[in-house]
mmCIF file of N, CA and C in Angstrom:
data_model
loop_
_atom_site.group_PDB
_atom_site.id
_atom_site.type_symbol
_atom_site.label_atom_id
_atom_site.label_comp_id
_atom_site.label_asym_id
_atom_site.label_seq_id
_atom_site.Cartn_x
_atom_site.Cartn_y
_atom_site.Cartn_z
ATOM 1 N N UNK R 1 -0.492 14.383 -13.379
ATOM 2 C CA UNK R 1 -1.526 14.014 -14.328
ATOM 3 C C UNK R 1 -2.389 12.924 -13.692
ATOM 4 N N UNK R 2 -3.664 13.050 -13.807
ATOM 5 C CA UNK R 2 -4.592 12.066 -13.252
ATOM 6 C C UNK R 2 -5.192 11.253 -14.391
ATOM 7 N N UNK R 3 -5.330 9.977 -14.152
ATOM 8 C CA UNK R 3 -5.913 9.079 -15.143
ATOM 9 C C UNK R 3 -7.157 8.445 -14.541
ATOM 10 N N UNK R 4 -7.899 7.719 -15.374
ATOM 11 C CA UNK R 4 -9.036 6.968 -14.841
ATOM 12 C C UNK R 4 -8.489 5.935 -13.858
ATOM 13 N N UNK R 5 -9.115 5.761 -12.707
ATOM 14 C CA UNK R 5 -8.603 4.791 -11.737
ATOM 15 C C UNK R 5 -8.494 3.395 -12.353
ATOM 16 N N UNK R 6 -7.426 2.707 -11.986
ATOM 17 C CA UNK R 6 -7.209 1.341 -12.441
ATOM 18 C C UNK R 6 -7.288 0.405 -11.251
ATOM 19 N N UNK R 7 -7.479 -0.867 -11.537
ATOM 20 C CA UNK R 7 -7.483 -1.844 -10.451
ATOM 21 C C UNK R 7 -6.081 -1.988 -9.892
ATOM 22 N N UNK R 8 -5.986 -1.833 -8.604
ATOM 23 C CA UNK R 8 -4.716 -1.905 -7.896
ATOM 24 C C UNK R 8 -4.696 -3.186 -7.070
ATOM 25 N N UNK R 9 -3.604 -3.910 -7.155
ATOM 26 C CA UNK R 9 -3.404 -5.068 -6.290
ATOM 27 C C UNK R 9 -2.520 -4.614 -5.146
ATOM 28 N N UNK R 10 -2.992 -4.843 -3.938
ATOM 29 C CA UNK R 10 -2.240 -4.474 -2.748
ATOM 30 C C UNK R 10 -1.843 -5.759 -2.039
ATOM 31 N N UNK R 11 -0.545 -6.034 -2.085
ATOM 32 C CA UNK R 11 -0.001 -7.202 -1.403
ATOM 33 C C UNK R 11 0.238 -6.814 0.048
ATOM 34 N N UNK R 12 -0.355 -7.554 0.970
ATOM 35 C CA UNK R 12 -0.214 -7.273 2.391
ATOM 36 C C UNK R 12 0.568 -8.414 3.014
ATOM 37 N N UNK R 13 1.704 -8.080 3.615
ATOM 38 C CA UNK R 13 2.507 -9.096 4.275
ATOM 39 C C UNK R 13 1.794 -9.519 5.556
ATOM 40 N N UNK R 14 1.352 -10.749 5.583
ATOM 41 C CA UNK R 14 0.591 -11.227 6.750
ATOM 42 C C UNK R 14 1.495 -11.779 7.845
ATOM 43 N N UNK R 15 2.776 -11.919 7.572
ATOM 44 C CA UNK R 15 3.692 -12.417 8.598
ATOM 45 C C UNK R 15 4.439 -11.297 9.297
ATOM 46 N N UNK R 16 4.237 -10.060 8.851
ATOM 47 C CA UNK R 16 4.909 -8.915 9.454
ATOM 48 C C UNK R 16 4.644 -8.841 10.953
ATOM 49 N N UNK R 17 5.708 -8.584 11.699
ATOM 50 C CA UNK R 17 5.578 -8.351 13.133
ATOM 51 C C UNK R 17 6.890 -7.787 13.643
ATOM 52 N N UNK R 18 6.836 -6.998 14.696
ATOM 53 C CA UNK R 18 8.085 -6.540 15.311
ATOM 54 C C UNK R 18 8.801 -7.735 15.954
ATOM 55 N N UNK R 19 10.067 -7.569 16.255
ATOM 56 C CA UNK R 19 10.868 -8.663 16.822
ATOM 57 C C UNK R 19 10.230 -9.247 18.077
ATOM 58 N N UNK R 20 9.595 -8.425 18.871
ATOM 59 C CA UNK R 20 8.967 -8.906 20.105
ATOM 60 C C UNK R 20 7.464 -9.135 19.933
ATOM 61 N N UNK R 21 7.010 -9.197 18.676
ATOM 62 C CA UNK R 21 5.585 -9.342 18.379
ATOM 63 C C UNK R 21 5.065 -10.742 18.623
ATOM 64 N N UNK R 22 3.765 -10.925 18.464
ATOM 65 C CA UNK R 22 3.126 -12.214 18.752
ATOM 66 C C UNK R 22 3.533 -13.299 17.759
ATOM 67 N N UNK R 23 3.590 -14.531 18.258
ATOM 68 C CA UNK R 23 3.899 -15.668 17.394
ATOM 69 C C UNK R 23 2.675 -16.156 16.637
ATOM 70 N N UNK R 24 1.493 -16.041 17.244
ATOM 71 C CA UNK R 24 0.266 -16.517 16.595
ATOM 72 C C UNK R 24 0.035 -15.746 15.302
ATOM 73 N N UNK R 25 -0.115 -16.482 14.191
ATOM 74 C CA UNK R 25 -0.227 -15.865 12.866
ATOM 75 C C UNK R 25 -1.365 -14.856 12.778
ATOM 76 N N UNK R 26 -2.522 -15.158 13.376
ATOM 77 C CA UNK R 26 -3.667 -14.251 13.259
ATOM 78 C C UNK R 26 -3.569 -13.032 14.168
ATOM 79 N N UNK R 27 -2.579 -13.001 15.051
ATOM 80 C CA UNK R 27 -2.390 -11.862 15.946
ATOM 81 C C UNK R 27 -1.278 -10.927 15.487
ATOM 82 N N UNK R 28 -0.603 -11.293 14.428
ATOM 83 C CA UNK R 28 0.494 -10.458 13.940
ATOM 84 C C UNK R 28 -0.060 -9.195 13.286
ATOM 85 N N UNK R 29 0.651 -8.081 13.421
ATOM 86 C CA UNK R 29 0.155 -6.829 12.859
ATOM 87 C C UNK R 29 -0.169 -6.903 11.369
ATOM 88 N N UNK R 30 0.600 -7.652 10.593
ATOM 89 C CA UNK R 30 0.311 -7.768 9.165
ATOM 90 C C UNK R 30 -1.028 -8.434 8.905
ATOM 91 N N UNK R 31 -1.328 -9.487 9.655
ATOM 92 C CA UNK R 31 -2.615 -10.173 9.508
ATOM 93 C C UNK R 31 -3.759 -9.267 9.973
ATOM 94 N N UNK R 32 -3.512 -8.518 11.033
ATOM 95 C CA UNK R 32 -4.526 -7.579 11.526
ATOM 96 C C UNK R 32 -4.766 -6.492 10.480
ATOM 97 N N UNK R 33 -3.680 -5.980 9.883
ATOM 98 C CA UNK R 33 -3.830 -4.953 8.848
ATOM 99 C C UNK R 33 -4.670 -5.472 7.688
ATOM 100 N N UNK R 34 -4.429 -6.687 7.268
ATOM 101 C CA UNK R 34 -5.214 -7.266 6.169
ATOM 102 C C UNK R 34 -6.699 -7.283 6.522
ATOM 103 N N UNK R 35 -7.036 -7.758 7.701
ATOM 104 C CA UNK R 35 -8.451 -7.811 8.115
ATOM 105 C C UNK R 35 -9.063 -6.410 8.184
ATOM 106 N N UNK R 36 -8.314 -5.467 8.709
ATOM 107 C CA UNK R 36 -8.851 -4.109 8.838
ATOM 108 C C UNK R 36 -9.030 -3.452 7.465
ATOM 109 N N UNK R 37 -8.115 -3.709 6.549
ATOM 110 C CA UNK R 37 -8.274 -3.183 5.193
ATOM 111 C C UNK R 37 -9.474 -3.824 4.500
ATOM 112 N N UNK R 38 -9.653 -5.129 4.682
ATOM 113 C CA UNK R 38 -10.827 -5.815 4.110
ATOM 114 C C UNK R 38 -12.115 -5.191 4.625
ATOM 115 N N UNK R 39 -12.188 -4.981 5.936
ATOM 116 C CA UNK R 39 -13.389 -4.388 6.533
ATOM 117 C C UNK R 39 -13.630 -2.968 6.024
ATOM 118 N N UNK R 40 -12.568 -2.180 5.944
ATOM 119 C CA UNK R 40 -12.707 -0.787 5.502
ATOM 120 C C UNK R 40 -13.125 -0.717 4.036
ATOM 121 N N UNK R 41 -12.560 -1.585 3.198
ATOM 122 C CA UNK R 41 -12.953 -1.604 1.784
ATOM 123 C C UNK R 41 -14.411 -2.032 1.631
ATOM 124 N N UNK R 42 -14.844 -3.021 2.413
ATOM 125 C CA UNK R 42 -16.241 -3.466 2.363
ATOM 126 C C UNK R 42 -17.176 -2.345 2.812
ATOM 127 N N UNK R 43 -16.795 -1.622 3.853
ATOM 128 C CA UNK R 43 -17.624 -0.514 4.346
ATOM 129 C C UNK R 43 -17.733 0.588 3.293
ATOM 130 N N UNK R 44 -16.643 0.893 2.628
ATOM 131 C CA UNK R 44 -16.682 1.913 1.576
ATOM 132 C C UNK R 44 -17.568 1.465 0.414
ATOM 133 N N UNK R 45 -17.455 0.212 0.045
ATOM 134 C CA UNK R 45 -18.293 -0.310 -1.045
ATOM 135 C C UNK R 45 -19.767 -0.249 -0.660
ATOM 136 N N UNK R 46 -20.087 -0.624 0.581
ATOM 137 C CA UNK R 46 -21.471 -0.593 1.052
ATOM 138 C C UNK R 46 -22.018 0.826 1.097
ATOM 139 N N UNK R 47 -21.141 1.798 1.310
ATOM 140 C CA UNK R 47 -21.554 3.200 1.362
ATOM 141 C C UNK R 47 -21.590 3.835 -0.030
ATOM 142 N N UNK R 48 -21.313 3.043 -1.065
ATOM 143 C CA UNK R 48 -21.359 3.556 -2.424
ATOM 144 C C UNK R 48 -20.084 4.251 -2.871
ATOM 145 N N UNK R 49 -18.988 4.037 -2.141
ATOM 146 C CA UNK R 49 -17.714 4.665 -2.497
ATOM 147 C C UNK R 49 -16.611 3.613 -2.585
ATOM 148 N N UNK R 50 -16.782 2.639 -3.499
ATOM 149 C CA UNK R 50 -15.776 1.576 -3.578
ATOM 150 C C UNK R 50 -14.446 2.091 -4.122
ATOM 151 N N UNK R 51 -13.380 1.432 -3.718
ATOM 152 C CA UNK R 51 -12.053 1.729 -4.262
ATOM 153 C C UNK R 51 -11.657 0.595 -5.201
ATOM 154 N N UNK R 52 -10.929 0.904 -6.262
ATOM 155 C CA UNK R 52 -10.500 -0.138 -7.196
ATOM 156 C C UNK R 52 -9.273 -0.872 -6.657
ATOM 157 N N UNK R 53 -9.443 -1.513 -5.505
ATOM 158 C CA UNK R 53 -8.336 -2.163 -4.815
ATOM 159 C C UNK R 53 -8.683 -3.618 -4.547
ATOM 160 N N UNK R 54 -7.756 -4.497 -4.869
ATOM 161 C CA UNK R 54 -7.894 -5.920 -4.550
ATOM 162 C C UNK R 54 -6.760 -6.285 -3.609
ATOM 163 N N UNK R 55 -7.108 -6.822 -2.460
ATOM 164 C CA UNK R 55 -6.104 -7.221 -1.479
ATOM 165 C C UNK R 55 -5.598 -8.622 -1.781
ATOM 166 N N UNK R 56 -4.290 -8.802 -1.630
ATOM 167 C CA UNK R 56 -3.662 -10.097 -1.869
ATOM 168 C C UNK R 56 -2.693 -10.373 -0.728
ATOM 169 N N UNK R 57 -3.086 -11.246 0.194
ATOM 170 C CA UNK R 57 -2.160 -11.572 1.278
ATOM 171 C C UNK R 57 -0.940 -12.319 0.752
ATOM 172 N N UNK R 58 0.221 -12.002 1.313
ATOM 173 C CA UNK R 58 1.453 -12.708 0.974
ATOM 174 C C UNK R 58 2.164 -13.095 2.262
ATOM 175 N N UNK R 59 2.914 -14.188 2.192
ATOM 176 C CA UNK R 59 3.584 -14.691 3.391
ATOM 177 C C UNK R 59 4.776 -13.831 3.802
ATOM 178 N N UNK R 60 5.398 -13.127 2.867
ATOM 179 C CA UNK R 60 6.547 -12.305 3.247
ATOM 180 C C UNK R 60 6.914 -11.369 2.114
ATOM 181 N N UNK R 61 7.158 -10.119 2.454
ATOM 182 C CA UNK R 61 7.674 -9.138 1.490
ATOM 183 C C UNK R 61 9.151 -8.821 1.768
ATOM 184 N N UNK R 62 9.762 -9.524 2.716
ATOM 185 C CA UNK R 62 11.181 -9.355 3.061
ATOM 186 C C UNK R 62 11.538 -7.938 3.501
ATOM 187 N N UNK R 63 10.644 -7.313 4.234
ATOM 188 C CA UNK R 63 10.904 -5.996 4.804
ATOM 189 C C UNK R 63 10.736 -6.116 6.324
ATOM 190 N N UNK R 64 11.322 -7.151 6.866
ATOM 191 C CA UNK R 64 11.104 -7.522 8.262
ATOM 192 C C UNK R 64 11.525 -6.451 9.266
ATOM 193 N N UNK R 65 12.427 -5.588 8.896
ATOM 194 C CA UNK R 65 12.861 -4.538 9.822
ATOM 195 C C UNK R 65 11.909 -3.350 9.839
ATOM 196 N N UNK R 66 10.865 -3.388 8.978
ATOM 197 C CA UNK R 66 9.917 -2.271 8.916
ATOM 198 C C UNK R 66 8.473 -2.764 8.830
ATOM 199 N N UNK R 67 8.055 -3.654 9.737
ATOM 200 C CA UNK R 67 6.673 -4.156 9.686
ATOM 201 C C UNK R 67 5.701 -3.055 10.098
ATOM 202 N N UNK R 68 4.512 -3.110 9.716
ATOM 203 C CA UNK R 68 3.726 -3.798 8.710
ATOM 204 C C UNK R 68 4.075 -3.264 7.334
ATOM 205 N N UNK R 69 3.955 -4.123 6.327
ATOM 206 C CA UNK R 69 4.379 -3.757 4.994
ATOM 207 C C UNK R 69 3.323 -4.115 3.959
ATOM 208 N N UNK R 70 3.145 -3.218 2.984
ATOM 209 C CA UNK R 70 2.277 -3.478 1.841
ATOM 210 C C UNK R 70 3.016 -3.065 0.576
ATOM 211 N N UNK R 71 2.604 -3.655 -0.542
ATOM 212 C CA UNK R 71 3.120 -3.269 -1.857
ATOM 213 C C UNK R 71 1.919 -3.050 -2.769
ATOM 214 N N UNK R 72 1.911 -1.935 -3.475
ATOM 215 C CA UNK R 72 0.826 -1.623 -4.413
ATOM 216 C C UNK R 72 1.368 -1.695 -5.831
ATOM 217 N N UNK R 73 0.607 -2.371 -6.689
ATOM 218 C CA UNK R 73 1.012 -2.501 -8.085
ATOM 219 C C UNK R 73 -0.215 -2.486 -8.979
ATOM 220 N N UNK R 74 -0.006 -2.064 -10.209
ATOM 221 C CA UNK R 74 -1.071 -2.027 -11.211
ATOM 222 C C UNK R 74 -0.407 -2.018 -12.580
ATOM 223 N N UNK R 75 -1.153 -2.419 -13.617
ATOM 224 C CA UNK R 75 -0.578 -2.417 -14.964
ATOM 225 C C UNK R 75 -0.059 -1.034 -15.356
ATOM 226 N N UNK R 76 1.119 -1.024 -15.963
ATOM 227 C CA UNK R 76 1.735 0.210 -16.458
ATOM 228 C C UNK R 76 1.984 1.243 -15.369
ATOM 229 N N UNK R 77 2.066 0.799 -14.137
ATOM 230 C CA UNK R 77 2.311 1.694 -13.009
ATOM 231 C C UNK R 77 3.597 1.270 -12.304
ATOM 232 N N UNK R 78 4.222 2.238 -11.660
ATOM 233 C CA UNK R 78 5.309 1.928 -10.760
ATOM 234 C C UNK R 78 4.732 1.170 -9.573
ATOM 235 N N UNK R 79 5.485 0.252 -9.029
ATOM 236 C CA UNK R 79 5.104 -0.473 -7.818
ATOM 237 C C UNK R 79 5.765 0.221 -6.638
ATOM 238 N N UNK R 80 5.004 0.383 -5.567
ATOM 239 C CA UNK R 80 5.539 0.965 -4.340
ATOM 240 C C UNK R 80 5.434 -0.045 -3.208
ATOM 241 N N UNK R 81 6.430 -0.015 -2.340
ATOM 242 C CA UNK R 81 6.427 -0.815 -1.114
ATOM 243 C C UNK R 81 6.520 0.172 0.045
ATOM 244 N N UNK R 82 5.602 0.034 1.000
ATOM 245 C CA UNK R 82 5.583 0.893 2.187
ATOM 246 C C UNK R 82 5.673 0.035 3.426
ATOM 247 N N UNK R 83 6.424 0.518 4.405
ATOM 248 C CA UNK R 83 6.565 -0.188 5.674
ATOM 249 C C UNK R 83 6.277 0.732 6.844
ATOM 250 N N UNK R 84 6.405 0.173 8.034
ATOM 251 C CA UNK R 84 6.156 0.903 9.284
ATOM 252 C C UNK R 84 4.707 1.351 9.405
ATOM 253 N N UNK R 85 3.788 0.555 8.890
ATOM 254 C CA UNK R 85 2.372 0.903 8.930
ATOM 255 C C UNK R 85 1.750 0.415 10.234
ATOM 256 N N UNK R 86 0.776 1.150 10.735
ATOM 257 C CA UNK R 86 0.111 0.810 11.989
ATOM 258 C C UNK R 86 -1.354 0.477 11.708
ATOM 259 N N UNK R 87 -1.717 -0.801 11.842
ATOM 260 C CA UNK R 87 -3.103 -1.181 11.541
ATOM 261 C C UNK R 87 -4.125 -0.549 12.476
ATOM 262 N N UNK R 88 -3.700 -0.140 13.642
ATOM 263 C CA UNK R 88 -4.640 0.426 14.609
ATOM 264 C C UNK R 88 -5.026 1.865 14.276
ATOM 265 N N UNK R 89 -4.164 2.585 13.558
ATOM 266 C CA UNK R 89 -4.423 4.014 13.373
ATOM 267 C C UNK R 89 -4.349 4.509 11.938
ATOM 268 N N UNK R 90 -3.884 3.692 10.990
ATOM 269 C CA UNK R 90 -3.584 4.241 9.675
ATOM 270 C C UNK R 90 -4.373 3.656 8.505
ATOM 271 N N UNK R 91 -5.400 2.892 8.761
ATOM 272 C CA UNK R 91 -6.137 2.259 7.663
ATOM 273 C C UNK R 91 -6.730 3.298 6.720
ATOM 274 N N UNK R 92 -7.369 4.329 7.236
ATOM 275 C CA UNK R 92 -7.958 5.354 6.361
ATOM 276 C C UNK R 92 -6.883 6.079 5.558
ATOM 277 N N UNK R 93 -5.749 6.349 6.168
ATOM 278 C CA UNK R 93 -4.653 7.021 5.476
ATOM 279 C C UNK R 93 -4.075 6.117 4.371
ATOM 280 N N UNK R 94 -3.976 4.827 4.651
ATOM 281 C CA UNK R 94 -3.507 3.869 3.647
ATOM 282 C C UNK R 94 -4.469 3.857 2.460
ATOM 283 N N UNK R 95 -5.763 3.782 2.735
ATOM 284 C CA UNK R 95 -6.754 3.748 1.653
ATOM 285 C C UNK R 95 -6.760 5.051 0.863
ATOM 286 N N UNK R 96 -6.560 6.176 1.528
ATOM 287 C CA UNK R 96 -6.459 7.454 0.823
ATOM 288 C C UNK R 96 -5.271 7.420 -0.136
ATOM 289 N N UNK R 97 -4.133 6.936 0.322
ATOM 290 C CA UNK R 97 -2.963 6.844 -0.538
ATOM 291 C C UNK R 97 -3.174 5.898 -1.696
ATOM 292 N N UNK R 98 -3.851 4.785 -1.448
ATOM 293 C CA UNK R 98 -4.120 3.827 -2.518
ATOM 294 C C UNK R 98 -5.087 4.401 -3.554
ATOM 295 N N UNK R 99 -6.056 5.180 -3.116
ATOM 296 C CA UNK R 99 -6.975 5.829 -4.060
ATOM 297 C C UNK R 99 -6.204 6.806 -4.948
ATOM 298 N N UNK R 100 -5.267 7.538 -4.369
ATOM 299 C CA UNK R 100 -4.448 8.470 -5.148
ATOM 300 C C UNK R 100 -3.540 7.716 -6.112
ATOM 301 N N UNK R 101 -2.987 6.608 -5.667
ATOM 302 C CA UNK R 101 -2.158 5.764 -6.525
ATOM 303 C C UNK R 101 -2.989 5.259 -7.710
ATOM 304 N N UNK R 102 -4.188 4.756 -7.436
ATOM 305 C CA UNK R 102 -5.050 4.222 -8.496
ATOM 306 C C UNK R 102 -5.426 5.291 -9.516
ATOM 307 N N UNK R 103 -5.578 6.526 -9.078
ATOM 308 C CA UNK R 103 -5.990 7.615 -9.960
ATOM 309 C C UNK R 103 -4.820 8.270 -10.691
ATOM 310 N N UNK R 104 -3.603 7.924 -10.325
ATOM 311 C CA UNK R 104 -2.440 8.537 -10.965
ATOM 312 C C UNK R 104 -2.233 7.966 -12.363
ATOM 313 N N UNK R 105 -1.524 8.698 -13.182
ATOM 314 C CA UNK R 105 -1.276 8.259 -14.562
ATOM 315 C C UNK R 105 -0.261 7.133 -14.638
ATOM 316 N N UNK R 106 0.669 7.106 -13.684
ATOM 317 C CA UNK R 106 1.774 6.161 -13.772
ATOM 318 C C UNK R 106 2.113 5.483 -12.448
ATOM 319 N N UNK R 107 1.309 5.722 -11.424
ATOM 320 C CA UNK R 107 1.578 5.159 -10.107
ATOM 321 C C UNK R 107 2.358 6.095 -9.211
ATOM 322 N N UNK R 108 2.820 7.195 -9.772
ATOM 323 C CA UNK R 108 3.588 8.155 -8.985
ATOM 324 C C UNK R 108 2.662 9.291 -8.561
ATOM 325 N N UNK R 109 2.387 9.341 -7.283
ATOM 326 C CA UNK R 109 1.550 10.410 -6.720
ATOM 327 C C UNK R 109 2.490 11.557 -6.355
ATOM 328 N N UNK R 110 2.190 12.778 -6.792
ATOM 329 C CA UNK R 110 3.064 13.898 -6.436
ATOM 330 C C UNK R 110 3.301 13.954 -4.924
ATOM 331 N N UNK R 111 4.517 14.272 -4.559
ATOM 332 C CA UNK R 111 4.939 14.248 -3.151
ATOM 333 C C UNK R 111 3.974 15.011 -2.253
ATOM 334 N N UNK R 112 3.575 16.194 -2.656
ATOM 335 C CA UNK R 112 2.714 17.040 -1.806
ATOM 336 C C UNK R 112 1.314 16.460 -1.632
ATOM 337 N N UNK R 113 0.911 15.516 -2.514
ATOM 338 C CA UNK R 113 -0.417 14.914 -2.429
ATOM 339 C C UNK R 113 -0.424 13.572 -1.698
ATOM 340 N N UNK R 114 0.739 13.084 -1.337
ATOM 341 C CA UNK R 114 0.822 11.783 -0.657
ATOM 342 C C UNK R 114 0.453 11.918 0.812
ATOM 343 N N UNK R 115 -0.255 10.931 1.344
ATOM 344 C CA UNK R 115 -0.457 10.921 2.794
ATOM 345 C C UNK R 115 0.906 10.812 3.491
ATOM 346 N N UNK R 116 0.972 11.290 4.694
ATOM 347 C CA UNK R 116 2.237 11.299 5.444
ATOM 348 C C UNK R 116 2.903 9.933 5.468
ATOM 349 N N UNK R 117 2.133 8.878 5.722
ATOM 350 C CA UNK R 117 2.760 7.556 5.824
ATOM 351 C C UNK R 117 3.309 7.066 4.494
ATOM 352 N N UNK R 118 2.818 7.600 3.379
ATOM 353 C CA UNK R 118 3.354 7.209 2.079
ATOM 354 C C UNK R 118 4.596 8.029 1.736
ATOM 355 N N UNK R 119 4.892 9.044 2.541
ATOM 356 C CA UNK R 119 6.150 9.774 2.415
ATOM 357 C C UNK R 119 7.204 9.149 3.325
ATOM 358 N N UNK R 120 6.831 8.932 4.566
ATOM 359 C CA UNK R 120 7.802 8.443 5.554
ATOM 360 C C UNK R 120 8.005 6.938 5.500
ATOM 361 N N UNK R 121 7.024 6.206 5.006
ATOM 362 C CA UNK R 121 7.105 4.750 5.038
ATOM 363 C C UNK R 121 7.573 4.090 3.761
ATOM 364 N N UNK R 122 7.920 4.880 2.736
ATOM 365 C CA UNK R 122 8.306 4.261 1.469
ATOM 366 C C UNK R 122 9.602 3.470 1.642
ATOM 367 N N UNK R 123 9.556 2.225 1.191
ATOM 368 C CA UNK R 123 10.698 1.319 1.249
ATOM 369 C C UNK R 123 11.344 1.223 -0.127
ATOM 370 N N UNK R 124 10.511 1.133 -1.163
ATOM 371 C CA UNK R 124 11.032 0.976 -2.518
ATOM 372 C C UNK R 124 10.013 1.456 -3.540
ATOM 373 N N UNK R 125 10.545 1.873 -4.675
ATOM 374 C CA UNK R 125 9.738 2.210 -5.845
ATOM 375 C C UNK R 125 10.333 1.409 -6.993
ATOM 376 N N UNK R 126 9.524 0.575 -7.621
ATOM 377 C CA UNK R 126 9.990 -0.360 -8.637
ATOM 378 C C UNK R 126 9.318 -0.016 -9.958
ATOM 379 N N UNK R 127 10.111 0.141 -11.033
ATOM 380 C CA UNK R 127 9.515 0.539 -12.309
ATOM 381 C C UNK R 127 8.668 -0.562 -12.924
ATOM 382 N N UNK R 128 7.761 -0.164 -13.822
ATOM 383 C CA UNK R 128 6.989 -1.156 -14.565
ATOM 384 C C UNK R 128 7.931 -2.019 -15.407
ATOM 385 N N UNK R 129 7.416 -3.080 -15.970
ATOM 386 C CA UNK R 129 8.227 -3.936 -16.825
ATOM 387 C C UNK R 129 8.856 -3.127 -17.951
ATOM 388 N N UNK R 130 10.077 -3.486 -18.378
ATOM 389 C CA UNK R 130 10.716 -2.749 -19.473
ATOM 390 C C UNK R 130 9.808 -2.661 -20.696
ATOM 391 N N UNK R 131 9.860 -1.512 -21.335
ATOM 392 C CA UNK R 131 9.026 -1.288 -22.505
ATOM 393 C C UNK R 131 7.669 -0.746 -22.160
ATOM 394 N N UNK R 132 7.283 -0.814 -20.898
ATOM 395 C CA UNK R 132 5.991 -0.305 -20.456
ATOM 396 C C UNK R 132 6.133 0.884 -19.523
ATOM 397 N N UNK R 133 7.376 1.241 -19.190
ATOM 398 C CA UNK R 133 7.622 2.247 -18.165
ATOM 399 C C UNK R 133 7.236 3.648 -18.620
ATOM 400 N N UNK R 134 6.347 4.306 -17.858
ATOM 401 C CA UNK R 134 6.074 5.718 -18.126
ATOM 402 C C UNK R 134 7.259 6.550 -17.641
ATOM 403 N N UNK R 135 7.342 7.776 -18.057
ATOM 404 C CA UNK R 135 8.435 8.662 -17.635
ATOM 405 C C UNK R 135 8.423 8.801 -16.123
ATOM 406 N N UNK R 136 9.586 8.776 -15.528
ATOM 407 C CA UNK R 136 9.710 8.883 -14.066
ATOM 408 C C UNK R 136 9.914 10.328 -13.664
ATOM 409 N N UNK R 137 8.985 10.862 -12.915
ATOM 410 C CA UNK R 137 9.113 12.199 -12.365
ATOM 411 C C UNK R 137 8.785 12.107 -10.900
ATOM 412 N N UNK R 138 9.468 12.820 -10.106
ATOM 413 C CA UNK R 138 9.209 12.736 -8.654
ATOM 414 C C UNK R 138 8.980 14.112 -8.109
#
């Protein structure tokens, strides 16, 4: 079921990095992913195709074994956490998945409609607050 798109908050772990990754905060893959998502969202908005996505950098999502990591959440929606993201090659795929998430009725995008990285990179699915949870179907 598709609903009117809602504003989605995407938490981007800016400290994410592989064990042998850079120490400099602005060179870490999570920080790079945040910048690339900001640029891509601005470009889409300038082209007249904005996404209802607000980026929120966070210092840690505690998914250190699967960097880069993002979490998407919205009112009355399931929250998803995805890891193993590549800022160099997957920004468009991430935004496609977020657009599908925003347009879903409950935050659950049917499996066959998910971008590949949202199938292979899922770390967790967290239900909405009690009393607000839509039916869970996968």
